[in-house]
Amino acid sequence: MKALNLTVIAAAAMFSISSCSTVPLTGRSRLSLISESEMRGAASLEYSKFIKSPSTKVLNNADAQRVKRVGQRIQAAITKYMNANGYASQIQGFAWEFNLIDSKEVNAWCMPGGKVAVYTGLLPVAKDDAGLATVMGHEIAHAIAQHSSERASQAALAQAGGGILSAATGGKSSGTQELISQAYGLGAQGFVLLPNSRKQELEADNLGLTFMAIAGYDPATAVSFWQRMAAASRGSQKPAEFFSTHPADETRIAQIQRLLPQAQKYYNSTTGKPIR
Ligand SMILES: [Zn+2]
């Protein structure tokens, strides 16, 4: 049992040492077994399929221009930040796009490589450019932190770990196997995947606040944006998917308030370095 655990830990450590990269700003070491450039290639194909689909209505009105304008300001801020802090290579393969989609859904997302979609249903909640910058900054931060590649890597590692376990426990009773599966298999699901998504959410808030600040939007306005999101979430009869993955609860708002002093140091920075 002990030797078996060591085998698994050694395998995991081998993966981690050879395949980790650093998240900008937080400095967190993330697992990257799945290549980010492959993720971006796949995302780019998916995005163009989505944009060209007959069921997707891409708008080109004043609001769409606003989404592009806010997006490009965040893009410029990120470029400054990444260049000034030694992360330029991480955004080299980005091919930014910002589109407004005609849909009642309260939703926005950013695929790996900077492919952004904002849905018109979000606009009343975003209210103004600063609100839009809050949600776009947050979604884009997921792509900058390469959270999709990280999750895919975790799933791959969980599968590889599971494979090692079933090979090693082949001769054991099913009871023992079950215990080990629970300790490791469920561990991979419950410990690695789920809490990490909350970790990723907080990290995206942290990065997003900094990027919006460099772009010239007061990061303090993020608090009222998430309060409006909380109200919208309470008011919606059929909760949108965005609300379930992005709970606008007191925990998030309190965490954002704790992150504000750090983000404020970057407010209106023209260099991508803190100015206060
Ligand atoms: Zn998020």
PDB file of C-alpha atoms and ligand atoms in Angstrom:
ATOM      1  CA  MET A   1       0.000   0.000   0.000  1.00  0.00           C
ATOM      2  CA  LYS A   2       2.751   2.379   0.975  1.00  0.00           C
ATOM      3  CA  ALA A   3       4.912   1.407  -1.997  1.00  0.00           C
ATOM      4  CA  LEU A   4       1.931   1.799  -4.275  1.00  0.00           C
ATOM      5  CA  ASN A   5       1.238   5.307  -3.062  1.00  0.00           C
ATOM      6  CA  LEU A   6       4.874   6.179  -3.600  1.00  0.00           C
ATOM      7  CA  THR A   7       4.665   4.937  -7.195  1.00  0.00           C
ATOM      8  CA  VAL A   8       1.690   7.181  -7.833  1.00  0.00           C
ATOM      9  CA  ILE A   9       3.293  10.147  -6.117  1.00  0.00           C
ATOM     10  CA  ALA A  10       6.528   9.599  -8.048  1.00  0.00           C
ATOM     11  CA  ALA A  11       4.620   9.438 -11.335  1.00  0.00           C
ATOM     12  CA  ALA A  12       2.718  12.599 -10.459  1.00  0.00           C
ATOM     13  CA  ALA A  13       5.917  14.355  -9.406  1.00  0.00           C
ATOM     14  CA  MET A  14       7.623  13.381 -12.642  1.00  0.00           C
ATOM     15  CA  PHE A  15       4.763  14.895 -14.605  1.00  0.00           C
ATOM     16  CA  SER A  16       4.767  18.018 -12.482  1.00  0.00           C
ATOM     17  CA  ILE A  17       8.478  18.717 -12.623  1.00  0.00           C
ATOM     18  CA  SER A  18       8.704  18.363 -16.375  1.00  0.00           C
ATOM     19  CA  SER A  19       5.398  20.053 -17.149  1.00  0.00           C
ATOM     20  CA  CYS A  20       4.717  23.107 -15.055  1.00  0.00           C
ATOM     21  CA  SER A  21       4.482  26.763 -15.948  1.00  0.00           C
ATOM     22  CA  THR A  22       3.932  29.972 -13.994  1.00  0.00           C
ATOM     23  CA  VAL A  23       0.716  31.985 -13.855  1.00  0.00           C
ATOM     24  CA  PRO A  24       1.404  35.710 -14.336  1.00  0.00           C
ATOM     25  CA  LEU A  25       0.792  37.989 -11.315  1.00  0.00           C
ATOM     26  CA  THR A  26      -0.009  35.233  -8.801  1.00  0.00           C
ATOM     27  CA  GLY A  27       3.210  33.324  -9.581  1.00  0.00           C
ATOM     28  CA  ARG A  28       1.345  30.067  -9.018  1.00  0.00           C
ATOM     29  CA  SER A  29       2.848  26.989 -10.611  1.00  0.00           C
ATOM     30  CA  ARG A  30       0.267  25.341 -12.851  1.00  0.00           C
ATOM     31  CA  LEU A  31       0.264  21.862 -14.339  1.00  0.00           C
ATOM     32  CA  SER A  32       0.636  22.009 -18.128  1.00  0.00           C
ATOM     33  CA  LEU A  33       0.728  18.549 -19.669  1.00  0.00           C
ATOM     34  CA  ILE A  34      -1.540  19.627 -22.512  1.00  0.00           C
ATOM     35  CA  SER A  35       0.143  22.067 -24.843  1.00  0.00           C
ATOM     36  CA  GLU A  36      -1.370  25.532 -24.772  1.00  0.00           C
ATOM     37  CA  SER A  37      -0.760  26.010 -28.502  1.00  0.00           C
ATOM     38  CA  GLU A  38      -2.835  22.893 -29.240  1.00  0.00           C
ATOM     39  CA  MET A  39      -5.598  24.237 -26.977  1.00  0.00           C
ATOM     40  CA  ARG A  40      -5.507  27.559 -28.854  1.00  0.00           C
ATOM     41  CA  GLY A  41      -5.665  25.833 -32.229  1.00  0.00           C
ATOM     42  CA  ALA A  42      -8.705  23.807 -31.179  1.00  0.00           C
ATOM     43  CA  ALA A  43     -10.333  26.857 -29.571  1.00  0.00           C
ATOM     44  CA  SER A  44      -9.806  28.958 -32.683  1.00  0.00           C
ATOM     45  CA  LEU A  45     -11.612  26.350 -34.814  1.00  0.00           C
ATOM     46  CA  GLU A  46     -14.466  26.091 -32.290  1.00  0.00           C
ATOM     47  CA  TYR A  47     -14.793  29.869 -32.129  1.00  0.00           C
ATOM     48  CA  SER A  48     -15.019  30.351 -35.880  1.00  0.00           C
ATOM     49  CA  LYS A  49     -17.577  27.508 -36.066  1.00  0.00           C
ATOM     50  CA  PHE A  50     -19.602  29.272 -33.360  1.00  0.00           C
ATOM     51  CA  ILE A  51     -19.372  32.690 -35.049  1.00  0.00           C
ATOM     52  CA  LYS A  52     -20.340  31.306 -38.483  1.00  0.00           C
ATOM     53  CA  SER A  53     -23.160  29.102 -37.176  1.00  0.00           C
ATOM     54  CA  PRO A  54     -26.637  30.081 -38.474  1.00  0.00           C
ATOM     55  CA  SER A  55     -27.906  30.010 -34.876  1.00  0.00           C
ATOM     56  CA  THR A  56     -25.342  32.614 -33.727  1.00  0.00           C
ATOM     57  CA  LYS A  57     -26.319  36.207 -34.376  1.00  0.00           C
ATOM     58  CA  VAL A  58     -23.187  38.357 -34.314  1.00  0.00           C
ATOM     59  CA  LEU A  59     -24.040  42.027 -33.940  1.00  0.00           C
ATOM     60  CA  ASN A  60     -22.277  45.004 -35.484  1.00  0.00           C
ATOM     61  CA  ASN A  61     -24.115  47.866 -33.798  1.00  0.00           C
ATOM     62  CA  ALA A  62     -22.943  50.544 -31.352  1.00  0.00           C
ATOM     63  CA  ASP A  63     -22.944  48.064 -28.444  1.00  0.00           C
ATOM     64  CA  ALA A  64     -20.789  45.653 -30.477  1.00  0.00           C
ATOM     65  CA  GLN A  65     -18.325  48.493 -31.094  1.00  0.00           C
ATOM     66  CA  ARG A  66     -18.336  49.185 -27.348  1.00  0.00           C
ATOM     67  CA  VAL A  67     -17.491  45.525 -26.617  1.00  0.00           C
ATOM     68  CA  LYS A  68     -14.620  45.714 -29.117  1.00  0.00           C
ATOM     69  CA  ARG A  69     -13.376  49.014 -27.669  1.00  0.00           C
ATOM     70  CA  VAL A  70     -13.394  47.761 -24.056  1.00  0.00           C
ATOM     71  CA  GLY A  71     -11.847  44.463 -25.172  1.00  0.00           C
ATOM     72  CA  GLN A  72      -9.063  46.200 -27.053  1.00  0.00           C
ATOM     73  CA  ARG A  73      -8.278  48.390 -24.042  1.00  0.00           C
ATOM     74  CA  ILE A  74      -7.943  45.256 -21.903  1.00  0.00           C
ATOM     75  CA  GLN A  75      -5.868  43.588 -24.610  1.00  0.00           C
ATOM     76  CA  ALA A  76      -3.501  46.599 -24.648  1.00  0.00           C
ATOM     77  CA  ALA A  77      -3.298  46.548 -20.830  1.00  0.00           C
ATOM     78  CA  ILE A  78      -2.450  42.841 -20.820  1.00  0.00           C
ATOM     79  CA  THR A  79       0.199  43.334 -23.486  1.00  0.00           C
ATOM     80  CA  LYS A  80       1.782  46.069 -21.331  1.00  0.00           C
ATOM     81  CA  TYR A  81       1.621  43.911 -18.215  1.00  0.00           C
ATOM     82  CA  MET A  82       3.008  40.785 -19.867  1.00  0.00           C
ATOM     83  CA  ASN A  83       5.818  42.678 -21.623  1.00  0.00           C
ATOM     84  CA  ALA A  84       6.809  44.558 -18.457  1.00  0.00           C
ATOM     85  CA  ASN A  85       6.834  41.473 -16.252  1.00  0.00           C
ATOM     86  CA  GLY A  86       8.613  38.860 -18.339  1.00  0.00           C
ATOM     87  CA  TYR A  87       5.549  36.992 -19.624  1.00  0.00           C
ATOM     88  CA  ALA A  88       5.534  38.265 -23.231  1.00  0.00           C
ATOM     89  CA  SER A  89       6.040  34.770 -24.664  1.00  0.00           C
ATOM     90  CA  GLN A  90       2.788  33.572 -23.031  1.00  0.00           C
ATOM     91  CA  ILE A  91       0.632  35.820 -25.249  1.00  0.00           C
ATOM     92  CA  GLN A  92       2.630  35.505 -28.462  1.00  0.00           C
ATOM     93  CA  GLY A  93       0.144  33.098 -30.032  1.00  0.00           C
ATOM     94  CA  PHE A  94      -2.940  35.136 -29.110  1.00  0.00           C
ATOM     95  CA  ALA A  95      -5.302  36.062 -31.965  1.00  0.00           C
ATOM     96  CA  TRP A  96      -7.750  38.362 -30.181  1.00  0.00           C
ATOM     97  CA  GLU A  97     -11.401  38.679 -31.233  1.00  0.00           C
ATOM     98  CA  PHE A  98     -14.234  40.444 -29.444  1.00  0.00           C
ATOM     99  CA  ASN A  99     -17.799  39.802 -30.566  1.00  0.00           C
ATOM    100  CA  LEU A 100     -21.224  40.759 -29.248  1.00  0.00           C
ATOM    101  CA  ILE A 101     -23.830  38.002 -29.649  1.00  0.00           C
ATOM    102  CA  ASP A 102     -27.558  38.718 -29.792  1.00  0.00           C
ATOM    103  CA  SER A 103     -28.930  36.501 -27.004  1.00  0.00           C
ATOM    104  CA  LYS A 104     -31.022  36.968 -23.865  1.00  0.00           C
ATOM    105  CA  GLU A 105     -28.530  34.827 -21.958  1.00  0.00           C
ATOM    106  CA  VAL A 106     -26.496  36.571 -19.249  1.00  0.00           C
ATOM    107  CA  ASN A 107     -23.146  35.272 -20.433  1.00  0.00           C
ATOM    108  CA  ALA A 108     -19.608  36.094 -21.520  1.00  0.00           C
ATOM    109  CA  TRP A 109     -16.590  33.906 -22.100  1.00  0.00           C
ATOM    110  CA  CYS A 110     -13.082  33.876 -23.514  1.00  0.00           C
ATOM    111  CA  MET A 111     -11.558  30.829 -25.192  1.00  0.00           C
ATOM    112  CA  PRO A 112      -7.816  30.076 -25.061  1.00  0.00           C
ATOM    113  CA  GLY A 113      -5.936  32.470 -27.340  1.00  0.00           C
ATOM    114  CA  GLY A 114      -8.223  35.482 -26.717  1.00  0.00           C
ATOM    115  CA  LYS A 115     -11.477  34.583 -28.481  1.00  0.00           C
ATOM    116  CA  VAL A 116     -14.140  36.579 -26.624  1.00  0.00           C
ATOM    117  CA  ALA A 117     -17.938  36.505 -26.799  1.00  0.00           C
ATOM    118  CA  VAL A 118     -20.287  38.791 -24.849  1.00  0.00           C
ATOM    119  CA  TYR A 119     -24.052  38.160 -24.944  1.00  0.00           C
ATOM    120  CA  THR A 120     -26.510  41.060 -25.098  1.00  0.00           C
ATOM    121  CA  GLY A 121     -28.305  39.648 -22.024  1.00  0.00           C
ATOM    122  CA  LEU A 122     -25.273  40.680 -19.987  1.00  0.00           C
ATOM    123  CA  LEU A 123     -25.269  44.330 -21.100  1.00  0.00           C
ATOM    124  CA  PRO A 124     -27.975  45.628 -18.700  1.00  0.00           C
ATOM    125  CA  VAL A 125     -26.130  43.969 -15.774  1.00  0.00           C
ATOM    126  CA  ALA A 126     -22.735  45.277 -16.935  1.00  0.00           C
ATOM    127  CA  LYS A 127     -24.428  48.703 -17.159  1.00  0.00           C
ATOM    128  CA  ASP A 128     -21.370  50.736 -18.243  1.00  0.00           C
ATOM    129  CA  ASP A 129     -17.875  50.318 -19.698  1.00  0.00           C
ATOM    130  CA  ALA A 130     -16.364  49.650 -16.256  1.00  0.00           C
ATOM    131  CA  GLY A 131     -18.882  46.830 -15.661  1.00  0.00           C
ATOM    132  CA  LEU A 132     -18.118  45.413 -19.073  1.00  0.00           C
ATOM    133  CA  ALA A 133     -14.383  45.688 -18.322  1.00  0.00           C
ATOM    134  CA  THR A 134     -14.930  43.779 -15.057  1.00  0.00           C
ATOM    135  CA  VAL A 135     -16.554  40.776 -16.676  1.00  0.00           C
ATOM    136  CA  MET A 136     -14.390  40.816 -19.811  1.00  0.00           C
ATOM    137  CA  GLY A 137     -11.244  41.264 -17.724  1.00  0.00           C
ATOM    138  CA  HIS A 138     -12.273  38.282 -15.595  1.00  0.00           C
ATOM    139  CA  GLU A 139     -13.069  36.008 -18.550  1.00  0.00           C
ATOM    140  CA  ILE A 140      -9.916  37.013 -20.442  1.00  0.00           C
ATOM    141  CA  ALA A 141      -7.904  36.358 -17.260  1.00  0.00           C
ATOM    142  CA  HIS A 142      -8.960  32.676 -17.445  1.00  0.00           C
ATOM    143  CA  ALA A 143      -7.326  32.521 -20.909  1.00  0.00           C
ATOM    144  CA  ILE A 144      -4.201  34.393 -19.739  1.00  0.00           C
ATOM    145  CA  ALA A 145      -3.843  32.015 -16.784  1.00  0.00           C
ATOM    146  CA  GLN A 146      -4.355  29.076 -19.221  1.00  0.00           C
ATOM    147  CA  HIS A 147      -7.003  27.575 -16.961  1.00  0.00           C
ATOM    148  CA  SER A 148      -8.471  25.350 -19.723  1.00  0.00           C
ATOM    149  CA  SER A 149      -5.112  23.704 -20.422  1.00  0.00           C
ATOM    150  CA  GLU A 150      -4.602  23.279 -16.695  1.00  0.00           C
ATOM    151  CA  ARG A 151      -7.949  21.521 -16.246  1.00  0.00           C
ATOM    152  CA  ALA A 152      -7.350  19.282 -19.259  1.00  0.00           C
ATOM    153  CA  SER A 153      -3.909  18.457 -17.829  1.00  0.00           C
ATOM    154  CA  GLN A 154      -5.427  17.590 -14.464  1.00  0.00           C
ATOM    155  CA  ALA A 155      -7.943  15.294 -16.140  1.00  0.00           C
ATOM    156  CA  ALA A 156      -5.135  13.609 -18.085  1.00  0.00           C
ATOM    157  CA  LEU A 157      -3.073  13.155 -14.931  1.00  0.00           C
ATOM    158  CA  ALA A 158      -6.105  11.768 -13.079  1.00  0.00           C
ATOM    159  CA  GLN A 159      -6.577   9.233 -15.883  1.00  0.00           C
ATOM    160  CA  ALA A 160      -2.897   8.307 -15.944  1.00  0.00           C
ATOM    161  CA  GLY A 161      -2.899   7.959 -12.146  1.00  0.00           C
ATOM    162  CA  GLY A 162      -6.004   5.784 -12.323  1.00  0.00           C
ATOM    163  CA  GLY A 163      -4.302   3.596 -14.924  1.00  0.00           C
ATOM    164  CA  ILE A 164      -1.252   3.118 -12.718  1.00  0.00           C
ATOM    165  CA  LEU A 165      -3.532   2.192  -9.823  1.00  0.00           C
ATOM    166  CA  SER A 166      -5.627  -0.393 -11.624  1.00  0.00           C
ATOM    167  CA  ALA A 167      -2.467  -2.033 -13.017  1.00  0.00           C
ATOM    168  CA  ALA A 168      -0.877  -2.142  -9.574  1.00  0.00           C
ATOM    169  CA  THR A 169      -3.986  -3.385  -7.747  1.00  0.00           C
ATOM    170  CA  GLY A 170      -4.994  -5.936 -10.380  1.00  0.00           C
ATOM    171  CA  GLY A 171      -4.542  -8.898  -8.037  1.00  0.00           C
ATOM    172  CA  LYS A 172      -6.126  -7.342  -4.958  1.00  0.00           C
ATOM    173  CA  SER A 173      -9.662  -7.808  -3.681  1.00  0.00           C
ATOM    174  CA  SER A 174     -12.217  -5.408  -5.046  1.00  0.00           C
ATOM    175  CA  GLY A 175     -12.634  -3.950  -1.560  1.00  0.00           C
ATOM    176  CA  THR A 176      -9.036  -2.771  -1.440  1.00  0.00           C
ATOM    177  CA  GLN A 177      -9.291  -1.480  -4.966  1.00  0.00           C
ATOM    178  CA  GLU A 178     -12.343   0.488  -4.046  1.00  0.00           C
ATOM    179  CA  LEU A 179     -10.591   2.074  -1.091  1.00  0.00           C
ATOM    180  CA  ILE A 180      -7.666   3.078  -3.243  1.00  0.00           C
ATOM    181  CA  SER A 181      -9.949   4.397  -5.971  1.00  0.00           C
ATOM    182  CA  GLN A 182     -11.711   6.456  -3.372  1.00  0.00           C
ATOM    183  CA  ALA A 183      -8.461   7.795  -1.977  1.00  0.00           C
ATOM    184  CA  TYR A 184      -6.965   8.591  -5.344  1.00  0.00           C
ATOM    185  CA  GLY A 185      -9.705   8.487  -7.965  1.00  0.00           C
ATOM    186  CA  LEU A 186     -12.210  10.534  -6.028  1.00  0.00           C
ATOM    187  CA  GLY A 187      -9.339  12.618  -4.775  1.00  0.00           C
ATOM    188  CA  ALA A 188      -8.594  13.590  -8.325  1.00  0.00           C
ATOM    189  CA  GLN A 189     -12.228  14.552  -8.925  1.00  0.00           C
ATOM    190  CA  GLY A 190     -13.048  16.072  -5.602  1.00  0.00           C
ATOM    191  CA  PHE A 191      -9.757  17.506  -4.472  1.00  0.00           C
ATOM    192  CA  VAL A 192      -8.049  18.536  -7.662  1.00  0.00           C
ATOM    193  CA  LEU A 193     -10.819  19.419 -10.065  1.00  0.00           C
ATOM    194  CA  LEU A 194     -13.580  21.053  -8.048  1.00  0.00           C
ATOM    195  CA  PRO A 195     -11.734  23.173  -5.491  1.00  0.00           C
ATOM    196  CA  ASN A 196      -9.353  24.179  -8.232  1.00  0.00           C
ATOM    197  CA  SER A 197     -12.168  25.694 -10.193  1.00  0.00           C
ATOM    198  CA  ARG A 198     -12.862  27.940  -7.188  1.00  0.00           C
ATOM    199  CA  LYS A 199      -9.142  28.623  -7.032  1.00  0.00           C
ATOM    200  CA  GLN A 200      -9.224  29.478 -10.733  1.00  0.00           C
ATOM    201  CA  GLU A 201     -12.203  31.786 -10.167  1.00  0.00           C
ATOM    202  CA  LEU A 202     -10.362  33.735  -7.479  1.00  0.00           C
ATOM    203  CA  GLU A 203      -7.243  33.846  -9.620  1.00  0.00           C
ATOM    204  CA  ALA A 204      -9.243  35.165 -12.598  1.00  0.00           C
ATOM    205  CA  ASP A 205     -10.721  37.870 -10.340  1.00  0.00           C
ATOM    206  CA  ASN A 206      -7.232  38.808  -9.177  1.00  0.00           C
ATOM    207  CA  LEU A 207      -5.785  39.040 -12.706  1.00  0.00           C
ATOM    208  CA  GLY A 208      -8.937  40.641 -14.111  1.00  0.00           C
ATOM    209  CA  LEU A 209      -8.894  43.469 -11.537  1.00  0.00           C
ATOM    210  CA  THR A 210      -5.270  44.252 -12.356  1.00  0.00           C
ATOM    211  CA  PHE A 211      -5.871  44.211 -16.109  1.00  0.00           C
ATOM    212  CA  MET A 212      -8.942  46.468 -15.864  1.00  0.00           C
ATOM    213  CA  ALA A 213      -6.934  48.852 -13.646  1.00  0.00           C
ATOM    214  CA  ILE A 214      -4.095  49.105 -16.189  1.00  0.00           C
ATOM    215  CA  ALA A 215      -6.750  49.640 -18.886  1.00  0.00           C
ATOM    216  CA  GLY A 216      -7.920  52.704 -16.930  1.00  0.00           C
ATOM    217  CA  TYR A 217     -11.098  51.324 -15.314  1.00  0.00           C
ATOM    218  CA  ASP A 218     -11.329  51.781 -11.557  1.00  0.00           C
ATOM    219  CA  PRO A 219     -11.109  48.242 -10.125  1.00  0.00           C
ATOM    220  CA  ALA A 220     -13.327  49.321  -7.186  1.00  0.00           C
ATOM    221  CA  THR A 221     -16.273  49.349  -9.626  1.00  0.00           C
ATOM    222  CA  ALA A 222     -15.959  45.539  -9.816  1.00  0.00           C
ATOM    223  CA  VAL A 223     -17.696  45.332  -6.428  1.00  0.00           C
ATOM    224  CA  SER A 224     -20.886  46.995  -7.683  1.00  0.00           C
ATOM    225  CA  PHE A 225     -20.761  44.883 -10.854  1.00  0.00           C
ATOM    226  CA  TRP A 226     -20.777  41.633  -8.842  1.00  0.00           C
ATOM    227  CA  GLN A 227     -23.521  43.041  -6.605  1.00  0.00           C
ATOM    228  CA  ARG A 228     -25.630  43.650  -9.744  1.00  0.00           C
ATOM    229  CA  MET A 229     -24.793  40.088 -10.849  1.00  0.00           C
ATOM    230  CA  ALA A 230     -26.001  38.787  -7.485  1.00  0.00           C
ATOM    231  CA  ALA A 231     -29.281  40.681  -7.904  1.00  0.00           C
ATOM    232  CA  ALA A 232     -29.671  39.422 -11.501  1.00  0.00           C
ATOM    233  CA  SER A 233     -28.990  35.866 -10.343  1.00  0.00           C
ATOM    234  CA  ARG A 234     -31.695  36.140  -7.655  1.00  0.00           C
ATOM    235  CA  GLY A 235     -34.130  37.621 -10.179  1.00  0.00           C
ATOM    236  CA  SER A 236     -33.665  35.040 -12.921  1.00  0.00           C
ATOM    237  CA  GLN A 237     -36.215  32.210 -12.973  1.00  0.00           C
ATOM    238  CA  LYS A 238     -33.997  29.791 -14.852  1.00  0.00           C
ATOM    239  CA  PRO A 239     -30.483  30.410 -13.491  1.00  0.00           C
ATOM    240  CA  ALA A 240     -28.027  30.920 -16.343  1.00  0.00           C
ATOM    241  CA  GLU A 241     -25.003  28.648 -16.588  1.00  0.00           C
ATOM    242  CA  PHE A 242     -22.795  31.661 -15.944  1.00  0.00           C
ATOM    243  CA  PHE A 243     -24.316  32.127 -12.479  1.00  0.00           C
ATOM    244  CA  SER A 244     -23.562  28.535 -11.470  1.00  0.00           C
ATOM    245  CA  THR A 245     -19.912  28.741 -12.537  1.00  0.00           C
ATOM    246  CA  HIS A 246     -19.579  32.322 -11.290  1.00  0.00           C
ATOM    247  CA  PRO A 247     -21.475  32.629  -8.004  1.00  0.00           C
ATOM    248  CA  ALA A 248     -21.740  36.338  -7.210  1.00  0.00           C
ATOM    249  CA  ASP A 249     -21.879  35.516  -3.526  1.00  0.00           C
ATOM    250  CA  GLU A 250     -20.556  37.325  -0.462  1.00  0.00           C
ATOM    251  CA  THR A 251     -17.384  35.214  -0.511  1.00  0.00           C
ATOM    252  CA  ARG A 252     -16.451  36.427  -3.981  1.00  0.00           C
ATOM    253  CA  ILE A 253     -17.295  40.039  -3.202  1.00  0.00           C
ATOM    254  CA  ALA A 254     -15.297  39.918   0.061  1.00  0.00           C
ATOM    255  CA  GLN A 255     -12.322  38.390  -1.773  1.00  0.00           C
ATOM    256  CA  ILE A 256     -12.504  41.105  -4.431  1.00  0.00           C
ATOM    257  CA  GLN A 257     -12.488  43.754  -1.710  1.00  0.00           C
ATOM    258  CA  ARG A 258      -9.358  42.176  -0.237  1.00  0.00           C
ATOM    259  CA  LEU A 259      -7.673  42.207  -3.667  1.00  0.00           C
ATOM    260  CA  LEU A 260      -8.527  45.861  -4.370  1.00  0.00           C
ATOM    261  CA  PRO A 261      -5.552  47.598  -2.670  1.00  0.00           C
ATOM    262  CA  GLN A 262      -3.145  45.508  -4.775  1.00  0.00           C
ATOM    263  CA  ALA A 263      -5.089  46.165  -8.020  1.00  0.00           C
ATOM    264  CA  GLN A 264      -5.373  49.911  -7.258  1.00  0.00           C
ATOM    265  CA  LYS A 265      -1.579  50.148  -7.495  1.00  0.00           C
ATOM    266  CA  TYR A 266      -1.937  49.473 -11.238  1.00  0.00           C
ATOM    267  CA  TYR A 267      -4.799  51.931 -11.860  1.00  0.00           C
ATOM    268  CA  ASN A 268      -3.905  53.961 -14.992  1.00  0.00           C
ATOM    269  CA  SER A 269      -0.388  52.497 -15.126  1.00  0.00           C
ATOM    270  CA  THR A 270       1.030  53.156 -18.589  1.00  0.00           C
ATOM    271  CA  THR A 271       3.940  50.774 -18.110  1.00  0.00           C
ATOM    272  CA  GLY A 272       2.243  47.628 -16.797  1.00  0.00           C
ATOM    273  CA  LYS A 273       4.136  48.048 -13.517  1.00  0.00           C
ATOM    274  CA  PRO A 274       2.523  49.254 -10.273  1.00  0.00           C
ATOM    275  CA  ILE A 275       2.644  53.062  -9.942  1.00  0.00           C
ATOM    276  CA  ARG A 276       1.512  53.514  -6.336  1.00  0.00           C
TER     277      ARG A 276
HETATM  278 ZN    ZN B   1     -14.580  32.733 -14.147  1.00  0.00          ZN
END
